JSON list of C-alpha atoms in Angstrom, two decimals:
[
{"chain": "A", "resi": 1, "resn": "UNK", "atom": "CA", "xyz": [98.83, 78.01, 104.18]},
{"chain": "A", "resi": 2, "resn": "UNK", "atom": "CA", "xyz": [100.88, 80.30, 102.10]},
{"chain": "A", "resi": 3, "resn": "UNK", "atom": "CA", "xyz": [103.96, 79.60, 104.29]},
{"chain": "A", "resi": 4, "resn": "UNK", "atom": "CA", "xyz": [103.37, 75.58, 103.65]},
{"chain": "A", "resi": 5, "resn": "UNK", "atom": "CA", "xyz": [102.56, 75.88, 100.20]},
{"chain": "A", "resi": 6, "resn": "UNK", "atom": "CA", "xyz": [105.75, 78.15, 99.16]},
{"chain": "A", "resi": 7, "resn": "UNK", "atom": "CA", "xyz": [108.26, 76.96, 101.61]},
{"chain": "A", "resi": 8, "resn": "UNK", "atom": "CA", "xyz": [109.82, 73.77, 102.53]},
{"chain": "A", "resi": 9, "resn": "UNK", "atom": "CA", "xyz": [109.04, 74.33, 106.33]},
{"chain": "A", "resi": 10, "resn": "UNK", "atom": "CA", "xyz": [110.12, 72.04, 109.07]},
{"chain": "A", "resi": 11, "resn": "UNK", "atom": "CA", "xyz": [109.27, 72.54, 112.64]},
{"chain": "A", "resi": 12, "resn": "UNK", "atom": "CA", "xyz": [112.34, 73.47, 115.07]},
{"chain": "A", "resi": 13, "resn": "UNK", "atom": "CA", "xyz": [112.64, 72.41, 118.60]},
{"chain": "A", "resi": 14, "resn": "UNK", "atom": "CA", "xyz": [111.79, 75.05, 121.28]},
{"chain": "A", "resi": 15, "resn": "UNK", "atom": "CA", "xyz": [111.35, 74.36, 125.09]},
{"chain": "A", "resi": 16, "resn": "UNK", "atom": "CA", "xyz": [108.17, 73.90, 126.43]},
{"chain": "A", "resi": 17, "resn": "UNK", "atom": "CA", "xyz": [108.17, 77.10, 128.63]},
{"chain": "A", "resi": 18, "resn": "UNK", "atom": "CA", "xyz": [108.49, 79.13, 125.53]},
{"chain": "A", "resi": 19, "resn": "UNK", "atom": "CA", "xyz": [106.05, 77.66, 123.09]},
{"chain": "A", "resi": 20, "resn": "UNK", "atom": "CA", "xyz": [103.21, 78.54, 125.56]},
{"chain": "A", "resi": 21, "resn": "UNK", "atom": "CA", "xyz": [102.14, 80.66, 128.49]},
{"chain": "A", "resi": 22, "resn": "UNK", "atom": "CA", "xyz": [98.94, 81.28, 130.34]},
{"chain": "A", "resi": 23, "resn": "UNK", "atom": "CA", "xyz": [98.31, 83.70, 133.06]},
{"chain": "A", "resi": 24, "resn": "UNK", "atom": "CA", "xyz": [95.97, 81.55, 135.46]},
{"chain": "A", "resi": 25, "resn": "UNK", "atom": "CA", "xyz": [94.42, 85.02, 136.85]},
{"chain": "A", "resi": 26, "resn": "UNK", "atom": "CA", "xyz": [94.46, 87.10, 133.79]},
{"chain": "A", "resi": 27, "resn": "UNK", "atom": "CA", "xyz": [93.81, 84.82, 131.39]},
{"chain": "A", "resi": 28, "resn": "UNK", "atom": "CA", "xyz": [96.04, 86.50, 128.75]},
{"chain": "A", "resi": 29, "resn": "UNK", "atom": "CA", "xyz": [98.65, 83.67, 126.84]},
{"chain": "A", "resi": 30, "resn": "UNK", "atom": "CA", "xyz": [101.42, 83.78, 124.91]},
{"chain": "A", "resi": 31, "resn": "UNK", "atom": "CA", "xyz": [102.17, 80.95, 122.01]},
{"chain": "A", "resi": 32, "resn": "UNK", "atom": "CA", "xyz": [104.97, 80.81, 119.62]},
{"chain": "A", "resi": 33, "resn": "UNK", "atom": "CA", "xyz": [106.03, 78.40, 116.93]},
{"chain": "A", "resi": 34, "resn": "UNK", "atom": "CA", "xyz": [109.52, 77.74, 115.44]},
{"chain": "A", "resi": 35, "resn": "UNK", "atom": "CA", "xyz": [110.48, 76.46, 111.99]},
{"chain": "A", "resi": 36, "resn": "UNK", "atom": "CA", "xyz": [113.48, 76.54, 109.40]},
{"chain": "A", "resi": 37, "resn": "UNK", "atom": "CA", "xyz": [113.54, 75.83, 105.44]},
{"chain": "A", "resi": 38, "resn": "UNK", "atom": "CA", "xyz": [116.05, 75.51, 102.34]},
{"chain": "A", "resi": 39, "resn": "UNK", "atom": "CA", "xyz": [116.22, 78.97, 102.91]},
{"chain": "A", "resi": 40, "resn": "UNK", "atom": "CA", "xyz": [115.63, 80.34, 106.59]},
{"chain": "A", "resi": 41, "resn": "UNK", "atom": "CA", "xyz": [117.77, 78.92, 109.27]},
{"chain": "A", "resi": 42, "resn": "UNK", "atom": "CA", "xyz": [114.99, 80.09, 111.60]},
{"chain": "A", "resi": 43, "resn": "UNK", "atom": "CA", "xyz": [111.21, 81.49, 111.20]},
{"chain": "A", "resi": 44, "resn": "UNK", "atom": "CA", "xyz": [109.30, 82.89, 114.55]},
{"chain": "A", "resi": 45, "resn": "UNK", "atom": "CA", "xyz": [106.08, 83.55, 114.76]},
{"chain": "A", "resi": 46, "resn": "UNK", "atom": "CA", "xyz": [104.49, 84.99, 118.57]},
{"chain": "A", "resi": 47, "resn": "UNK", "atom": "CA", "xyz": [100.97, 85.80, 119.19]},
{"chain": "A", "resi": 48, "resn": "UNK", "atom": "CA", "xyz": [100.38, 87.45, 122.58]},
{"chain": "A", "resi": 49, "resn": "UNK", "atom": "CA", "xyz": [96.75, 87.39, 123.44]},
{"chain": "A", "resi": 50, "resn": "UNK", "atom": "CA", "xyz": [95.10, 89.44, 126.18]},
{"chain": "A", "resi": 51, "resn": "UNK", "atom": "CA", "xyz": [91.59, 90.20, 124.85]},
{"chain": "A", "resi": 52, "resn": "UNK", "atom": "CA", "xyz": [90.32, 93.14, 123.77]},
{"chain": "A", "resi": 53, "resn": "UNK", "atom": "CA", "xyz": [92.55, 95.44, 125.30]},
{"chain": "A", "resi": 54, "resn": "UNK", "atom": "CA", "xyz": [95.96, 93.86, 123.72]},
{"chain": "A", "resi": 55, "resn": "UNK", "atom": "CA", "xyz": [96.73, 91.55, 120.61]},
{"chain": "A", "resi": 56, "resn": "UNK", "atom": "CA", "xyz": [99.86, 91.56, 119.69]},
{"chain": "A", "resi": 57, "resn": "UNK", "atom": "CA", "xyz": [101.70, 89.50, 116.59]},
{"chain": "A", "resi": 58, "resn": "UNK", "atom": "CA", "xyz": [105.42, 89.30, 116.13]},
{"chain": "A", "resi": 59, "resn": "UNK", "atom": "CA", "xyz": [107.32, 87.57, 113.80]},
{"chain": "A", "resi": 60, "resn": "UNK", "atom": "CA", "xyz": [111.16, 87.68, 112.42]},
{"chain": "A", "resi": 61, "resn": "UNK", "atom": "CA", "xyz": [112.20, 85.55, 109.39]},
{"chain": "A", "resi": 62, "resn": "UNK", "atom": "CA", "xyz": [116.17, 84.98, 109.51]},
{"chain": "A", "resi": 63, "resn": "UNK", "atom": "CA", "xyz": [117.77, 83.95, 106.04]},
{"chain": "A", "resi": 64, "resn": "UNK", "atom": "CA", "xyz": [120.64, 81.11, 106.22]},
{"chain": "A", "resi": 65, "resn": "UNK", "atom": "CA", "xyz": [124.25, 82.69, 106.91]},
{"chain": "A", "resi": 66, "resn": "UNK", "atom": "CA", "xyz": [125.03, 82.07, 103.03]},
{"chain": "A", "resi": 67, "resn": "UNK", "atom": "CA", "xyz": [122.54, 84.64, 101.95]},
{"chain": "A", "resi": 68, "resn": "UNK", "atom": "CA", "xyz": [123.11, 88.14, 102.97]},
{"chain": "A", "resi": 69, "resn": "UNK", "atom": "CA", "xyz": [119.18, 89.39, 102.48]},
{"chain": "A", "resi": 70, "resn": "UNK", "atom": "CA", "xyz": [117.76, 91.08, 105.12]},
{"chain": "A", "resi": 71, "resn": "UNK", "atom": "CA", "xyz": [115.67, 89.61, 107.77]},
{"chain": "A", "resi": 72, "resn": "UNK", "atom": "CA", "xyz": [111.60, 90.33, 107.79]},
{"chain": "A", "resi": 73, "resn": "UNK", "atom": "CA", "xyz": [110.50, 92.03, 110.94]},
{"chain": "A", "resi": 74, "resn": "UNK", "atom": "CA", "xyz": [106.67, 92.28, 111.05]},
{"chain": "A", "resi": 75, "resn": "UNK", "atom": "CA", "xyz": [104.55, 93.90, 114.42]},
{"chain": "A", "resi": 76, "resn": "UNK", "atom": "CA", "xyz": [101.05, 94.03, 114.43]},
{"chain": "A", "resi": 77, "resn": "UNK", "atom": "CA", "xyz": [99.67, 95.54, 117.59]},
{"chain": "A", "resi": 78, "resn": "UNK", "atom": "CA", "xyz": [96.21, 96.21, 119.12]},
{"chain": "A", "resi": 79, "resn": "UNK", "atom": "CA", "xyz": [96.04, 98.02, 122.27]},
{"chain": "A", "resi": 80, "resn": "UNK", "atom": "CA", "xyz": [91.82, 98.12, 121.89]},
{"chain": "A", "resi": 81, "resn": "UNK", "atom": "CA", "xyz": [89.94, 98.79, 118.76]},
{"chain": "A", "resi": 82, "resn": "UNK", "atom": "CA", "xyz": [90.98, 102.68, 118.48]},
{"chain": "A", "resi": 83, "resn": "UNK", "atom": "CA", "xyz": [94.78, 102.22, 118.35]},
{"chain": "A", "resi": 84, "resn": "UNK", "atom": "CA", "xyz": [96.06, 99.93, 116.12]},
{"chain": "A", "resi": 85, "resn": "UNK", "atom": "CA", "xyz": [99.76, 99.99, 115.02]},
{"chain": "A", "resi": 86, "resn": "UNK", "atom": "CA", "xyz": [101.59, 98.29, 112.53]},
{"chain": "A", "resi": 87, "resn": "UNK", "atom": "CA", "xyz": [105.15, 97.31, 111.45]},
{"chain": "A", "resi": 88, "resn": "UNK", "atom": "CA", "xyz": [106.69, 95.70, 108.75]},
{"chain": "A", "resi": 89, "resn": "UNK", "atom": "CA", "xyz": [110.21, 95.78, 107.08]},
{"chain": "A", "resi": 90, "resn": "UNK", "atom": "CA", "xyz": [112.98, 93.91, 105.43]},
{"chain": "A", "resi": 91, "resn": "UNK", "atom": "CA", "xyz": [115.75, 94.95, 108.20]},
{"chain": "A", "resi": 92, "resn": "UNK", "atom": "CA", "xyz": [118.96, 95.61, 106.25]},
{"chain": "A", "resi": 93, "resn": "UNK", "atom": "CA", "xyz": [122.03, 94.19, 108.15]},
{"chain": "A", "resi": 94, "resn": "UNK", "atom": "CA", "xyz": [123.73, 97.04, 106.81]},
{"chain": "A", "resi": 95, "resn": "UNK", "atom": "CA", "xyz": [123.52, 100.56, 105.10]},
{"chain": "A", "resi": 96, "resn": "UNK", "atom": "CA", "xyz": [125.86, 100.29, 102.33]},
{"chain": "A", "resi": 97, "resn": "UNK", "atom": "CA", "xyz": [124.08, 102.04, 98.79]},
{"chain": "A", "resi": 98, "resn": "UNK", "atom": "CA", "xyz": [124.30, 99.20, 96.89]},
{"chain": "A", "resi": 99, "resn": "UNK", "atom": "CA", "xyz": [122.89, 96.96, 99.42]},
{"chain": "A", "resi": 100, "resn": "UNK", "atom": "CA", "xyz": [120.00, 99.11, 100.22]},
{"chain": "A", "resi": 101, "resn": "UNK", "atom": "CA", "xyz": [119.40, 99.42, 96.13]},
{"chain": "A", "resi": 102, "resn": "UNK", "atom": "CA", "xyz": [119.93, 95.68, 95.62]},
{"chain": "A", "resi": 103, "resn": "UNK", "atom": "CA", "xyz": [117.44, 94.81, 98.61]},
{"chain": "A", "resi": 104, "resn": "UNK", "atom": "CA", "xyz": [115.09, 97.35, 99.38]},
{"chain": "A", "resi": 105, "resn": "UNK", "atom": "CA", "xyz": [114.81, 99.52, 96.48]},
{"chain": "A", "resi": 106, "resn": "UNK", "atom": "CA", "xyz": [112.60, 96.92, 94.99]},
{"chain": "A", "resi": 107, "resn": "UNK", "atom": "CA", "xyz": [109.72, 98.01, 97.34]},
{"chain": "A", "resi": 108, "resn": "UNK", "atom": "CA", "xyz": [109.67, 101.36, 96.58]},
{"chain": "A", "resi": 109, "resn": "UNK", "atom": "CA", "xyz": [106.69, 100.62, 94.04]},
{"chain": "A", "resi": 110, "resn": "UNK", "atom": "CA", "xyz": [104.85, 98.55, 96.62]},
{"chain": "A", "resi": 111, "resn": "UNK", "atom": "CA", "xyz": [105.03, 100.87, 99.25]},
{"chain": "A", "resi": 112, "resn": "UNK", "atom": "CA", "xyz": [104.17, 103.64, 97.49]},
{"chain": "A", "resi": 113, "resn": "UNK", "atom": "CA", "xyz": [100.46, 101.60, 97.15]},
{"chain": "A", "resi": 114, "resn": "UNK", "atom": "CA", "xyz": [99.95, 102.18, 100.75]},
{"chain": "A", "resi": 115, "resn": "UNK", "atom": "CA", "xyz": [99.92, 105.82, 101.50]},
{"chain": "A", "resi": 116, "resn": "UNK", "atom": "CA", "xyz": [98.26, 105.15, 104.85]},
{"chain": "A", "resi": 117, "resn": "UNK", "atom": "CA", "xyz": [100.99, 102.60, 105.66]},
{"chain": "A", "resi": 118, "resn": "UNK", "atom": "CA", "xyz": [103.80, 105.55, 104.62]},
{"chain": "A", "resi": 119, "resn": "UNK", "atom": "CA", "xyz": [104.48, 106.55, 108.13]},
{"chain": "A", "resi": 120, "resn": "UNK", "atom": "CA", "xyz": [107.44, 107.07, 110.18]},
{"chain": "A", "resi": 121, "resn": "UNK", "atom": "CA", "xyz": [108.24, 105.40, 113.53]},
{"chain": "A", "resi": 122, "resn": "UNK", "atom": "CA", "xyz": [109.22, 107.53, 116.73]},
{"chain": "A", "resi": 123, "resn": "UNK", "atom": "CA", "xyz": [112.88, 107.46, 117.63]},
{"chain": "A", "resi": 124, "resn": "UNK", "atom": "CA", "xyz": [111.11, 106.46, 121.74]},
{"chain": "A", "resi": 125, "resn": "UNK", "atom": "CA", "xyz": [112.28, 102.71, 121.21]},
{"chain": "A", "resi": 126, "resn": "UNK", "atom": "CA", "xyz": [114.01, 102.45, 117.72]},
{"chain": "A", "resi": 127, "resn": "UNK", "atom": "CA", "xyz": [116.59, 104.09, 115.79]},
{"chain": "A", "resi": 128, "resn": "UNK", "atom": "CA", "xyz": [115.76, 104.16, 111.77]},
{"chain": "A", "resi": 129, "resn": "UNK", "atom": "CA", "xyz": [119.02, 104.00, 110.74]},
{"chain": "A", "resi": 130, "resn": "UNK", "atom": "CA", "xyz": [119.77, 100.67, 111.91]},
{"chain": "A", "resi": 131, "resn": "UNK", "atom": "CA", "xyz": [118.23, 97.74, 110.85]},
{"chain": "A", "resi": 132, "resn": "UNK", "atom": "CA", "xyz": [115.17, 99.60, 109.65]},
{"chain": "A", "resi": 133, "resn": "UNK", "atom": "CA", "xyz": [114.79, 100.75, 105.68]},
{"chain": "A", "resi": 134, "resn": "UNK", "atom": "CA", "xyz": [113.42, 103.74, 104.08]},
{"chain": "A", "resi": 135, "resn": "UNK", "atom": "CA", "xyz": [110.48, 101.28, 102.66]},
{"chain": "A", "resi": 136, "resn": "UNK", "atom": "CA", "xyz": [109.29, 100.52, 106.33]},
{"chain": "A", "resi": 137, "resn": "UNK", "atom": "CA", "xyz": [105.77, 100.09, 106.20]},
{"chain": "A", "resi": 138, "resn": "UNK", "atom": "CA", "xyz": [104.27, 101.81, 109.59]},
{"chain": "A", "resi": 139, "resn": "UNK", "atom": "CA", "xyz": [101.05, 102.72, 110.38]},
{"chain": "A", "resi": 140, "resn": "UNK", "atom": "CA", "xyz": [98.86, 103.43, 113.45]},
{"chain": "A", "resi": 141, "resn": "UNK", "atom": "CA", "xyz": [95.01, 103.83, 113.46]},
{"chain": "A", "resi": 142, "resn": "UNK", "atom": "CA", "xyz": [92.40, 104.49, 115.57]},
{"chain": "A", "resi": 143, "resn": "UNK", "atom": "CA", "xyz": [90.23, 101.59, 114.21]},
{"chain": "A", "resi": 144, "resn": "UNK", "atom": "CA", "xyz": [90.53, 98.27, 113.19]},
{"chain": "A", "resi": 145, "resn": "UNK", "atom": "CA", "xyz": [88.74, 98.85, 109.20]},
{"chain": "A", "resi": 146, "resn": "UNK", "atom": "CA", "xyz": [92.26, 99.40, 107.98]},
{"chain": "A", "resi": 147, "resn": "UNK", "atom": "CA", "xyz": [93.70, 96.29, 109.05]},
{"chain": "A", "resi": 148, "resn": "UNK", "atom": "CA", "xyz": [91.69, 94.27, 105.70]},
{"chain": "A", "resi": 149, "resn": "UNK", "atom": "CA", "xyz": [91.83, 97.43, 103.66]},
{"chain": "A", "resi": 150, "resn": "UNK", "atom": "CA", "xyz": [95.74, 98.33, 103.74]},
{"chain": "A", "resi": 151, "resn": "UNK", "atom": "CA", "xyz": [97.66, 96.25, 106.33]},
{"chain": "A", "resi": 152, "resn": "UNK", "atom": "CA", "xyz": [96.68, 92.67, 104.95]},
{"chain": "A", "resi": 153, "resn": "UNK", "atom": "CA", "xyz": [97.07, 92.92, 101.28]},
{"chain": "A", "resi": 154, "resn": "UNK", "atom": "CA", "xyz": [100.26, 95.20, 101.88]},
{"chain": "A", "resi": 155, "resn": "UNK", "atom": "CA", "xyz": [101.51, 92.46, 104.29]},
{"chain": "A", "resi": 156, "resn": "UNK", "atom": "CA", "xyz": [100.73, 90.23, 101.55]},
{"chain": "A", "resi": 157, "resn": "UNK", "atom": "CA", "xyz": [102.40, 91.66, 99.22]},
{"chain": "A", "resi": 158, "resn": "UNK", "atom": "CA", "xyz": [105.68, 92.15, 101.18]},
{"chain": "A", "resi": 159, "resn": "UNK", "atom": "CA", "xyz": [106.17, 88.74, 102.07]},
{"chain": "A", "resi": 160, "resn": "UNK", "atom": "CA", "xyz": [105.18, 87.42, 98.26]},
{"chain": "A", "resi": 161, "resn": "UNK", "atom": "CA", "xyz": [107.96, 89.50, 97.23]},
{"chain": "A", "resi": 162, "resn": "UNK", "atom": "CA", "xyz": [110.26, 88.73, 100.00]},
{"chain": "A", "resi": 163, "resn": "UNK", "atom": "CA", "xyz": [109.62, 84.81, 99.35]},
{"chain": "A", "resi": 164, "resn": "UNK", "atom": "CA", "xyz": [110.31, 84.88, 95.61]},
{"chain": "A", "resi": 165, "resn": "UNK", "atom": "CA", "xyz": [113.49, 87.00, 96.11]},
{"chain": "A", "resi": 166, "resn": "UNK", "atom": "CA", "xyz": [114.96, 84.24, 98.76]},
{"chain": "A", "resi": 167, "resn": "UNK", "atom": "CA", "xyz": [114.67, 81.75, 96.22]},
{"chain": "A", "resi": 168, "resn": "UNK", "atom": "CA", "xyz": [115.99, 83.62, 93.29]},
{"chain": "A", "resi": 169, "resn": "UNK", "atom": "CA", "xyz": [119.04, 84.12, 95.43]},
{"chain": "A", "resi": 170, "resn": "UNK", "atom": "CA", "xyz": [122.15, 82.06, 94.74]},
{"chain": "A", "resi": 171, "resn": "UNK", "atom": "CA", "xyz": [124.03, 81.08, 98.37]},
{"chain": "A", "resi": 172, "resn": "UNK", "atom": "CA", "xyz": [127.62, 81.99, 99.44]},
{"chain": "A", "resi": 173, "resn": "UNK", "atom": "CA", "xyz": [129.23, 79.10, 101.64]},
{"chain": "A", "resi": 174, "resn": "UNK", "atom": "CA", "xyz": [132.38, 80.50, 101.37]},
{"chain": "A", "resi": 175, "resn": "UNK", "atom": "CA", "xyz": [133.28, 80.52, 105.14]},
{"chain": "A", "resi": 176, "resn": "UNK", "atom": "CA", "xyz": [134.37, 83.66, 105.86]},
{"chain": "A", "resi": 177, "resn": "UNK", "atom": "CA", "xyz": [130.83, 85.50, 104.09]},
{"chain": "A", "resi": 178, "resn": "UNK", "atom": "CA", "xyz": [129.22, 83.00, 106.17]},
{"chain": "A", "resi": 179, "resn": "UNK", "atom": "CA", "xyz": [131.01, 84.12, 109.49]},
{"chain": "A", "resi": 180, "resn": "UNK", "atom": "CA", "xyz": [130.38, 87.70, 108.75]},
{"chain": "A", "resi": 181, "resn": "UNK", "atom": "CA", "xyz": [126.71, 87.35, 107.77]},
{"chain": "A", "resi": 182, "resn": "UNK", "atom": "CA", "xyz": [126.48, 85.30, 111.32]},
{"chain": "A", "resi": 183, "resn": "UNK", "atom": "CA", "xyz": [127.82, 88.47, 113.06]},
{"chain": "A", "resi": 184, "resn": "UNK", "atom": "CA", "xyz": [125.76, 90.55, 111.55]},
{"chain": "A", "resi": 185, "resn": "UNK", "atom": "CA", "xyz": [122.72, 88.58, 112.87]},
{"chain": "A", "resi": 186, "resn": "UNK", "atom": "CA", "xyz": [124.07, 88.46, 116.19]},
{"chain": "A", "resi": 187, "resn": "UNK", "atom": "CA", "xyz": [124.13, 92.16, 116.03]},
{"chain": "A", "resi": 188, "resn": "UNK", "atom": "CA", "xyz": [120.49, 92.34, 114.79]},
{"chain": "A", "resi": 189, "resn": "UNK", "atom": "CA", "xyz": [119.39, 90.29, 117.52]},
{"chain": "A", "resi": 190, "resn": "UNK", "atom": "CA", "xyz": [121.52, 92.02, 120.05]},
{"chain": "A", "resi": 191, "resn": "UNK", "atom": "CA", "xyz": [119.87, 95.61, 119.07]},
{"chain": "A", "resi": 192, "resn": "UNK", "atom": "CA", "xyz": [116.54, 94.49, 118.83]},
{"chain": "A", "resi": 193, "resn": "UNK", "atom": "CA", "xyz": [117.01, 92.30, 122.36]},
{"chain": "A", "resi": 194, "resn": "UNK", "atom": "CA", "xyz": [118.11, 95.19, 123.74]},
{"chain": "A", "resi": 195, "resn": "UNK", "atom": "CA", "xyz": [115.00, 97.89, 122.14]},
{"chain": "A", "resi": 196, "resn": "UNK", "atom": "CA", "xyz": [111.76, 95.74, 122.28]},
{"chain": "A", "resi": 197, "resn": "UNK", "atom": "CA", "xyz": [109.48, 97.49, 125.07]},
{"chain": "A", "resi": 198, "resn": "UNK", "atom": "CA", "xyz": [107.44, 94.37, 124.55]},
{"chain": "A", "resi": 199, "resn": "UNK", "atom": "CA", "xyz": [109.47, 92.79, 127.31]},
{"chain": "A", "resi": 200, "resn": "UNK", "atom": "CA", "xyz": [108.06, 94.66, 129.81]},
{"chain": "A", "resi": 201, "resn": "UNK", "atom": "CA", "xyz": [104.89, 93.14, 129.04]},
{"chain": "A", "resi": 202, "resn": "UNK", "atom": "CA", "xyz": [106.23, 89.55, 129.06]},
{"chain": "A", "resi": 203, "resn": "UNK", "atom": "CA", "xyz": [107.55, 90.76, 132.29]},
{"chain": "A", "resi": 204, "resn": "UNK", "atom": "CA", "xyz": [104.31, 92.07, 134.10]},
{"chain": "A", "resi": 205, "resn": "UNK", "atom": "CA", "xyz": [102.06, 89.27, 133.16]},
{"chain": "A", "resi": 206, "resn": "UNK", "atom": "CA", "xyz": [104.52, 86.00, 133.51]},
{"chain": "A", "resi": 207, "resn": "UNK", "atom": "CA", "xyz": [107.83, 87.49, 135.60]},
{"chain": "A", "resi": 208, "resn": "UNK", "atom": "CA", "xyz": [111.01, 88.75, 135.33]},
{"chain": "A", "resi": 209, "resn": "UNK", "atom": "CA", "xyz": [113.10, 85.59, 134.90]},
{"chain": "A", "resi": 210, "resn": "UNK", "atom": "CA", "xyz": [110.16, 84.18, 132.13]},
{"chain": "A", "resi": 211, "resn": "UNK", "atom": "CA", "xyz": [110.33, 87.59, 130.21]},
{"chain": "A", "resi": 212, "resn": "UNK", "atom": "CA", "xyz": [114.59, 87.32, 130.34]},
{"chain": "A", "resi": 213, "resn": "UNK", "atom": "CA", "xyz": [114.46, 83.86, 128.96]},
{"chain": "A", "resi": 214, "resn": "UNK", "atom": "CA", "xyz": [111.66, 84.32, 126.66]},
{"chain": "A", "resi": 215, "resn": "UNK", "atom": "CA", "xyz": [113.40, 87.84, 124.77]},
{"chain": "A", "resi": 216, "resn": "UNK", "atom": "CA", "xyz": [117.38, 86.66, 125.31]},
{"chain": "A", "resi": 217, "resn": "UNK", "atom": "CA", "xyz": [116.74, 82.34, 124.75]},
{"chain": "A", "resi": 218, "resn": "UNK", "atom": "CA", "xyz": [114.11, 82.30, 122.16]},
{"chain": "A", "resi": 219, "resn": "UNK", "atom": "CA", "xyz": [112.77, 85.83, 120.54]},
{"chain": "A", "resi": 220, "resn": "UNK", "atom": "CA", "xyz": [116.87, 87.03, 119.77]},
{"chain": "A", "resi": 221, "resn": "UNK", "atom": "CA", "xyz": [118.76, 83.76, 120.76]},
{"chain": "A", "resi": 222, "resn": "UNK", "atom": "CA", "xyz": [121.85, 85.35, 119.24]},
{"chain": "A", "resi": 223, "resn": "UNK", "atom": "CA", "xyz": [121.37, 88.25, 122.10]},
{"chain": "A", "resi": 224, "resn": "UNK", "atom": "CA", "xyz": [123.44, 88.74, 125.14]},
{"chain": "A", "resi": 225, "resn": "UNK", "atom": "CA", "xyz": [121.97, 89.82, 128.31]},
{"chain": "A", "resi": 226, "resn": "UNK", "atom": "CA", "xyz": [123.81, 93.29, 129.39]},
{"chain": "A", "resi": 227, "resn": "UNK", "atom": "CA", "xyz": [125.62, 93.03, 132.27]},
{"chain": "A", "resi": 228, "resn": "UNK", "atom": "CA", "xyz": [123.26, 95.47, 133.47]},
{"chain": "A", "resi": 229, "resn": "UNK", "atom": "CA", "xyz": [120.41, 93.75, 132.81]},
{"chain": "A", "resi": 230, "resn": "UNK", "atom": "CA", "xyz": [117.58, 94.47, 130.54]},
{"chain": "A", "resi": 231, "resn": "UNK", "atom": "CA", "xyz": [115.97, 97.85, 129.96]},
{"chain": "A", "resi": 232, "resn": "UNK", "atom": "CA", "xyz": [112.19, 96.85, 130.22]},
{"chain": "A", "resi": 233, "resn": "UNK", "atom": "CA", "xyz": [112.61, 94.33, 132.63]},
{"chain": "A", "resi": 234, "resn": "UNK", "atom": "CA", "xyz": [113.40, 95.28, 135.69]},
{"chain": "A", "resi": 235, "resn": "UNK", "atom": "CA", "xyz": [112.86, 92.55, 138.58]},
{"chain": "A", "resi": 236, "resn": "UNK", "atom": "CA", "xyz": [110.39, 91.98, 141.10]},
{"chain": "A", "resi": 237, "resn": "UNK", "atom": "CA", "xyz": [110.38, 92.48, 144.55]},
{"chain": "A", "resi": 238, "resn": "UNK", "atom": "CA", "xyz": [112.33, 90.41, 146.77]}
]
């Protein structure tokens, strides 16, 4: 609701195969939906459900090429009621000072709310210093009370911010900003492509060639595969 009330959102086409998957033995599914507005060239939102034991929600918001904001990365993941984690940031396509105080220096007084959500991620899968921010909201718990008491109204409150700061911002469509901001998204996507151990997941409940598609056509569509091949998913027997 908040999305359609503040945002002039229109749905973008995505393939059938990607929108929605079902495992006919497991049960567990996978939907996504795709949309753009004035000023996102491309909104995703993924919810992977597999009952009790894993619920996972994923979304990226992707400003147009004439703004150089950073895209908002938010994971919320449930592997069971005792170990929650939780993931939110606006990803700065660079590190530059006065891009990190123009852009994230704003949250400091938001995050500072949240002490419980003042955590720091493991270097295992992600490296902080790119496309992550000092004001990374991360938190893991080993039950779900926190998720109303911290992780909603601090998710809230990041993407209430996030919104009003989009549309405060005045575009660039000079070509050449607009040509660098596009390779700095391709390098965002390539990264993350290349770091998400949810692939492996994809991969063990709907196959390796699903999973490839799924991360390198639709979740980072600006991604390459590597020539030698993803990470976290490795194919099947033959």
């Amino acid at each position: 609701d908040y999305m359609k009330k503040h945002l002039d959102l229109k749905d973008l086409p995505m393939t059938k195969t990607h929108s929605y998957q079902e495992d006919p033995v497991k049960k567990n599914r996978i939907e996504s939906w795709l949309f753009e507005s004035k000023e996102f060239r491309r909104i995703r939102l993924t919810y992977l459900d597999a009952g009790k034991k894993t619920q996972v929600f994923n979304s990226v918001w992707y400003p147009r090429y004439s703004y150089d904001a950073p895209p908002l990365g938010i994971d919320f993941i449930s592997f069971g009621e005792k170990n929650v984690l939780c993931v939110m940031d606006l990803q700065p396509l660079v590190q530059d000072a006065d891009y990190l105080e123009k852009y994230i220096d704003p949250l400091i007084p938001m995050r500072s709310k949240y002490e419980a959500l003042c955590g720091r991620m493991t270097e295992r899968f992600y490296d902080e210093k790119e496309f992550f921010s000092s004001q990374l909201l991360f938190g893991r718990f080993d039950n779900p009370a926190p998720v109303k008491e911290f992780l909603f109204p601090a998710m809230c409150e990041y993407v209430e911010y996030y919104v009003k700061m989009m549309k405060e911002q005045t575009p660039n469509e000079d070509p050449a900003f607009m040509a660098k901001i596009e390779q700095l998204h391709e390098k965002y996507d390539q990264y993350s492509a290349e770091k998400d151990p949810a692939a492996a997941l994809f991969a063990a409940n709907w196959g390796h060639d699903w999973a490839e598609s799924f991360v390198y056509d639709f979740l980072f569509d600006k991604a390459e595969v590597p020539e030698g091949g993803s990470k976290f998913i490795k194919p099947g027997p033959k």
